[in-house]
Amino acid sequence: MADDKKLWMKFKQGNNSALSTIYNQHADFLYHFGLKFTSDEAIVLDAIHDLFLTLIKSRENLGNTDNIRLYLLKAFRRQILKMLKGAGRYSSIDTANSSSDEISFSIEEEILERETIEARNESLYKAVRSLKSRQQEILYYKFTCGLKYEEICEIMDVPYDTARQLVSRAIQILRKKL
């Protein structure tokens, strides 16, 4: 994270190479993150560009950070929610379908395994979609992005205990439904 701190300081001092590095390292991640809020790629791309324009315009006044990804996630979340609320199009976080890679020895086993995984994923997808949007959002940050509770608290602007309770309650609900 010391590298992030140095890179951020260079960016704040007007180094365009640092800006380019930050953009190249984080734009794809922000894009995929934004698609969890909306399937409208144009809004996601606009939000990313607006975020970086805002950063450029106010770079001298930006706070310091030793975790650029967390800083950008927090700012991007605010940016995209503002855009979606302005357009009246806020929807809850989508959940990503995931499948496990299994080794199978026959076509029948592979087909059966695939059908089982698809059924399990469908059940999980429906269960997650039934959660409140904040519960979906916090599960996304915790398990898809792999963020720590402290980072989630910063992004969602909630106390540490609240973040842990949201995750715990969401998992309890999912266990009951599955």
mmCIF file of C-alpha atoms in Angstrom:
data_model
loop_
_atom_site.group_PDB
_atom_site.id
_atom_site.type_symbol
_atom_site.label_atom_id
_atom_site.label_comp_id
_atom_site.label_asym_id
_atom_site.label_seq_id
_atom_site.Cartn_x
_atom_site.Cartn_y
_atom_site.Cartn_z
ATOM 1 C CA MET A 1 0.000 0.000 0.000
ATOM 2 C CA ALA A 2 3.036 2.273 0.246
ATOM 3 C CA ASP A 3 3.097 2.268 -3.555
ATOM 4 C CA ASP A 4 -0.518 3.465 -3.579
ATOM 5 C CA LYS A 5 0.388 6.303 -1.237
ATOM 6 C CA LYS A 6 3.280 7.436 -3.475
ATOM 7 C CA LEU A 7 1.206 7.089 -6.643
ATOM 8 C CA TRP A 8 -1.657 9.074 -5.112
ATOM 9 C CA MET A 9 0.703 11.858 -4.010
ATOM 10 C CA LYS A 10 2.161 12.076 -7.531
ATOM 11 C CA PHE A 11 -1.366 12.280 -8.962
ATOM 12 C CA LYS A 12 -2.316 15.035 -6.510
ATOM 13 C CA GLN A 13 0.800 16.973 -7.531
ATOM 14 C CA GLY A 14 -0.337 16.962 -11.163
ATOM 15 C CA ASN A 15 1.571 14.001 -12.575
ATOM 16 C CA ASN A 16 -0.475 12.809 -15.568
ATOM 17 C CA SER A 17 1.481 9.571 -15.747
ATOM 18 C CA ALA A 18 0.224 8.758 -12.241
ATOM 19 C CA LEU A 19 -3.330 9.540 -13.375
ATOM 20 C CA SER A 20 -2.914 7.194 -16.321
ATOM 21 C CA THR A 21 -1.587 4.441 -14.061
ATOM 22 C CA ILE A 22 -4.480 4.844 -11.620
ATOM 23 C CA TYR A 23 -7.016 4.790 -14.446
ATOM 24 C CA ASN A 24 -5.461 1.744 -16.109
ATOM 25 C CA GLN A 25 -5.238 -0.175 -12.835
ATOM 26 C CA HIS A 26 -8.793 0.515 -11.673
ATOM 27 C CA ALA A 27 -11.114 1.406 -14.584
ATOM 28 C CA ASP A 28 -11.990 -2.198 -15.474
ATOM 29 C CA PHE A 29 -12.670 -3.046 -11.838
ATOM 30 C CA LEU A 30 -14.903 0.027 -11.479
ATOM 31 C CA TYR A 31 -16.707 -0.895 -14.702
ATOM 32 C CA HIS A 32 -17.571 -4.395 -13.464
ATOM 33 C CA PHE A 33 -18.437 -2.990 -10.051
ATOM 34 C CA GLY A 34 -20.785 -0.456 -11.674
ATOM 35 C CA LEU A 35 -22.573 -3.200 -13.602
ATOM 36 C CA LYS A 36 -23.687 -4.568 -10.221
ATOM 37 C CA PHE A 37 -25.776 -1.419 -9.805
ATOM 38 C CA THR A 38 -27.157 -1.180 -13.318
ATOM 39 C CA SER A 39 -26.963 -3.095 -16.568
ATOM 40 C CA ASP A 40 -26.806 0.195 -18.498
ATOM 41 C CA GLU A 41 -23.186 0.268 -19.660
ATOM 42 C CA ALA A 42 -23.470 3.896 -20.770
ATOM 43 C CA ILE A 43 -24.338 5.027 -17.249
ATOM 44 C CA VAL A 44 -21.447 3.015 -15.818
ATOM 45 C CA LEU A 45 -18.975 4.464 -18.319
ATOM 46 C CA ASP A 46 -20.304 7.993 -17.737
ATOM 47 C CA ALA A 47 -19.958 7.509 -13.984
ATOM 48 C CA ILE A 48 -16.343 6.353 -14.366
ATOM 49 C CA HIS A 49 -15.482 9.295 -16.593
ATOM 50 C CA ASP A 50 -17.289 11.758 -14.312
ATOM 51 C CA LEU A 51 -15.423 10.333 -11.328
ATOM 52 C CA PHE A 52 -12.031 10.792 -12.973
ATOM 53 C CA LEU A 53 -12.940 14.275 -14.228
ATOM 54 C CA THR A 54 -13.917 15.236 -10.689
ATOM 55 C CA LEU A 55 -10.662 13.798 -9.369
ATOM 56 C CA ILE A 56 -8.656 15.756 -11.948
ATOM 57 C CA LYS A 57 -10.480 19.025 -11.278
ATOM 58 C CA SER A 58 -10.085 18.774 -7.516
ATOM 59 C CA ARG A 59 -6.806 16.871 -7.255
ATOM 60 C CA GLU A 60 -5.128 19.536 -5.092
ATOM 61 C CA ASN A 61 -7.936 19.300 -2.525
ATOM 62 C CA LEU A 62 -8.228 15.508 -2.378
ATOM 63 C CA GLY A 63 -7.482 13.674 0.829
ATOM 64 C CA ASN A 64 -4.540 11.332 1.185
ATOM 65 C CA THR A 65 -4.955 7.592 0.866
ATOM 66 C CA ASP A 66 -2.853 4.485 1.054
ATOM 67 C CA ASN A 67 -5.536 2.383 -0.662
ATOM 68 C CA ILE A 68 -6.506 3.865 -4.024
ATOM 69 C CA ARG A 69 -8.985 1.096 -4.901
ATOM 70 C CA LEU A 70 -10.936 1.685 -1.685
ATOM 71 C CA TYR A 71 -10.883 5.446 -2.242
ATOM 72 C CA LEU A 72 -12.136 5.045 -5.812
ATOM 73 C CA LEU A 73 -14.784 2.471 -4.831
ATOM 74 C CA LYS A 74 -16.215 4.788 -2.210
ATOM 75 C CA ALA A 75 -16.254 7.788 -4.552
ATOM 76 C CA PHE A 76 -17.553 5.732 -7.500
ATOM 77 C CA ARG A 77 -20.372 4.252 -5.432
ATOM 78 C CA ARG A 78 -21.520 7.761 -4.492
ATOM 79 C CA GLN A 79 -21.191 8.891 -8.122
ATOM 80 C CA ILE A 80 -23.166 6.043 -9.664
ATOM 81 C CA LEU A 81 -25.897 6.117 -6.995
ATOM 82 C CA LYS A 82 -26.280 9.859 -7.550
ATOM 83 C CA MET A 83 -26.598 9.307 -11.299
ATOM 84 C CA LEU A 84 -29.076 6.450 -10.902
ATOM 85 C CA LYS A 85 -31.199 8.289 -8.362
ATOM 86 C CA GLY A 86 -31.192 11.336 -10.621
ATOM 87 C CA ALA A 87 -32.433 9.178 -13.469
ATOM 88 C CA GLY A 88 -34.868 7.342 -11.179
ATOM 89 C CA ARG A 89 -33.221 4.042 -12.110
ATOM 90 C CA TYR A 90 -31.649 2.711 -8.913
ATOM 91 C CA SER A 91 -31.917 -1.054 -8.685
ATOM 92 C CA SER A 92 -30.480 -3.420 -6.160
ATOM 93 C CA ILE A 93 -27.116 -5.034 -6.633
ATOM 94 C CA ASP A 94 -27.137 -7.881 -9.134
ATOM 95 C CA THR A 95 -25.529 -11.072 -8.018
ATOM 96 C CA ALA A 96 -22.947 -12.766 -10.121
ATOM 97 C CA ASN A 97 -23.551 -16.340 -11.110
ATOM 98 C CA SER A 98 -20.583 -18.465 -10.320
ATOM 99 C CA SER A 99 -19.830 -22.090 -10.900
ATOM 100 C CA SER A 100 -17.175 -24.370 -9.529
ATOM 101 C CA ASP A 101 -14.726 -26.151 -11.770
ATOM 102 C CA GLU A 102 -15.198 -29.863 -11.300
ATOM 103 C CA ILE A 103 -13.338 -32.736 -12.915
ATOM 104 C CA SER A 104 -15.652 -35.334 -14.326
ATOM 105 C CA PHE A 105 -14.916 -38.665 -15.932
ATOM 106 C CA SER A 106 -17.895 -39.099 -18.207
ATOM 107 C CA ILE A 107 -20.250 -36.979 -20.241
ATOM 108 C CA GLU A 108 -23.222 -38.106 -18.141
ATOM 109 C CA GLU A 109 -21.503 -37.088 -14.920
ATOM 110 C CA GLU A 110 -20.552 -33.748 -16.419
ATOM 111 C CA ILE A 111 -24.112 -33.062 -17.577
ATOM 112 C CA LEU A 112 -25.564 -34.093 -14.219
ATOM 113 C CA GLU A 113 -23.028 -31.974 -12.366
ATOM 114 C CA ARG A 114 -23.750 -28.977 -14.595
ATOM 115 C CA GLU A 115 -27.499 -29.311 -14.040
ATOM 116 C CA THR A 116 -26.976 -29.600 -10.295
ATOM 117 C CA ILE A 117 -24.760 -26.516 -10.238
ATOM 118 C CA GLU A 118 -27.220 -24.567 -12.383
ATOM 119 C CA ALA A 119 -30.091 -25.517 -10.067
ATOM 120 C CA ARG A 120 -28.030 -24.568 -7.007
ATOM 121 C CA ASN A 121 -26.983 -21.269 -8.583
ATOM 122 C CA GLU A 122 -30.571 -20.521 -9.566
ATOM 123 C CA SER A 123 -31.741 -21.193 -6.009
ATOM 124 C CA LEU A 124 -28.964 -19.026 -4.603
ATOM 125 C CA TYR A 125 -29.681 -16.291 -7.141
ATOM 126 C CA LYS A 126 -33.379 -16.224 -6.202
ATOM 127 C CA ALA A 127 -32.551 -16.248 -2.495
ATOM 128 C CA VAL A 128 -30.075 -13.389 -2.849
ATOM 129 C CA ARG A 129 -32.517 -11.388 -4.996
ATOM 130 C CA SER A 130 -35.081 -11.694 -2.191
ATOM 131 C CA LEU A 131 -32.722 -9.920 0.221
ATOM 132 C CA LYS A 132 -32.950 -6.191 0.808
ATOM 133 C CA SER A 133 -30.716 -4.171 -1.497
ATOM 134 C CA ARG A 134 -28.313 -3.188 1.319
ATOM 135 C CA GLN A 135 -27.921 -6.838 2.262
ATOM 136 C CA GLN A 136 -27.196 -7.716 -1.369
ATOM 137 C CA GLU A 137 -24.735 -4.854 -1.583
ATOM 138 C CA ILE A 138 -22.834 -5.788 1.562
ATOM 139 C CA LEU A 139 -22.621 -9.454 0.519
ATOM 140 C CA TYR A 140 -21.212 -8.321 -2.821
ATOM 141 C CA TYR A 141 -18.520 -6.234 -1.135
ATOM 142 C CA LYS A 142 -17.663 -8.961 1.380
ATOM 143 C CA PHE A 143 -17.647 -12.052 -0.808
ATOM 144 C CA THR A 144 -17.228 -10.895 -4.410
ATOM 145 C CA CYS A 145 -14.844 -7.973 -3.865
ATOM 146 C CA GLY A 146 -13.229 -9.600 -0.822
ATOM 147 C CA LEU A 147 -13.259 -6.370 1.165
ATOM 148 C CA LYS A 148 -12.632 -6.238 4.904
ATOM 149 C CA TYR A 149 -15.358 -4.974 7.217
ATOM 150 C CA GLU A 150 -13.431 -1.730 7.787
ATOM 151 C CA GLU A 151 -13.381 -1.066 4.041
ATOM 152 C CA ILE A 152 -17.073 -1.926 3.696
ATOM 153 C CA CYS A 153 -17.868 0.490 6.539
ATOM 154 C CA GLU A 154 -16.075 3.274 4.688
ATOM 155 C CA ILE A 155 -17.819 2.575 1.388
ATOM 156 C CA MET A 156 -21.315 2.177 2.815
ATOM 157 C CA ASP A 157 -20.834 4.756 5.573
ATOM 158 C CA VAL A 158 -22.071 2.435 8.322
ATOM 159 C CA PRO A 159 -20.624 1.530 11.733
ATOM 160 C CA TYR A 160 -18.539 -1.643 12.027
ATOM 161 C CA ASP A 161 -21.167 -3.481 14.111
ATOM 162 C CA THR A 162 -23.885 -2.623 11.593
ATOM 163 C CA ALA A 163 -21.827 -4.059 8.735
ATOM 164 C CA ARG A 164 -21.251 -7.309 10.628
ATOM 165 C CA GLN A 165 -24.955 -7.537 11.529
ATOM 166 C CA LEU A 166 -26.029 -6.943 7.921
ATOM 167 C CA VAL A 167 -23.775 -9.753 6.703
ATOM 168 C CA SER A 168 -24.826 -12.075 9.513
ATOM 169 C CA ARG A 169 -28.545 -11.487 8.984
ATOM 170 C CA ALA A 170 -28.238 -11.866 5.223
ATOM 171 C CA ILE A 171 -26.445 -15.192 5.652
ATOM 172 C CA GLN A 172 -29.086 -16.372 8.146
ATOM 173 C CA ILE A 173 -31.847 -15.523 5.677
ATOM 174 C CA LEU A 174 -30.018 -17.332 2.868
ATOM 175 C CA ARG A 175 -29.534 -20.430 5.028
ATOM 176 C CA LYS A 176 -33.252 -20.537 5.827
ATOM 177 C CA LYS A 177 -34.202 -20.178 2.162
ATOM 178 C CA LEU A 178 -31.719 -22.754 0.950
#
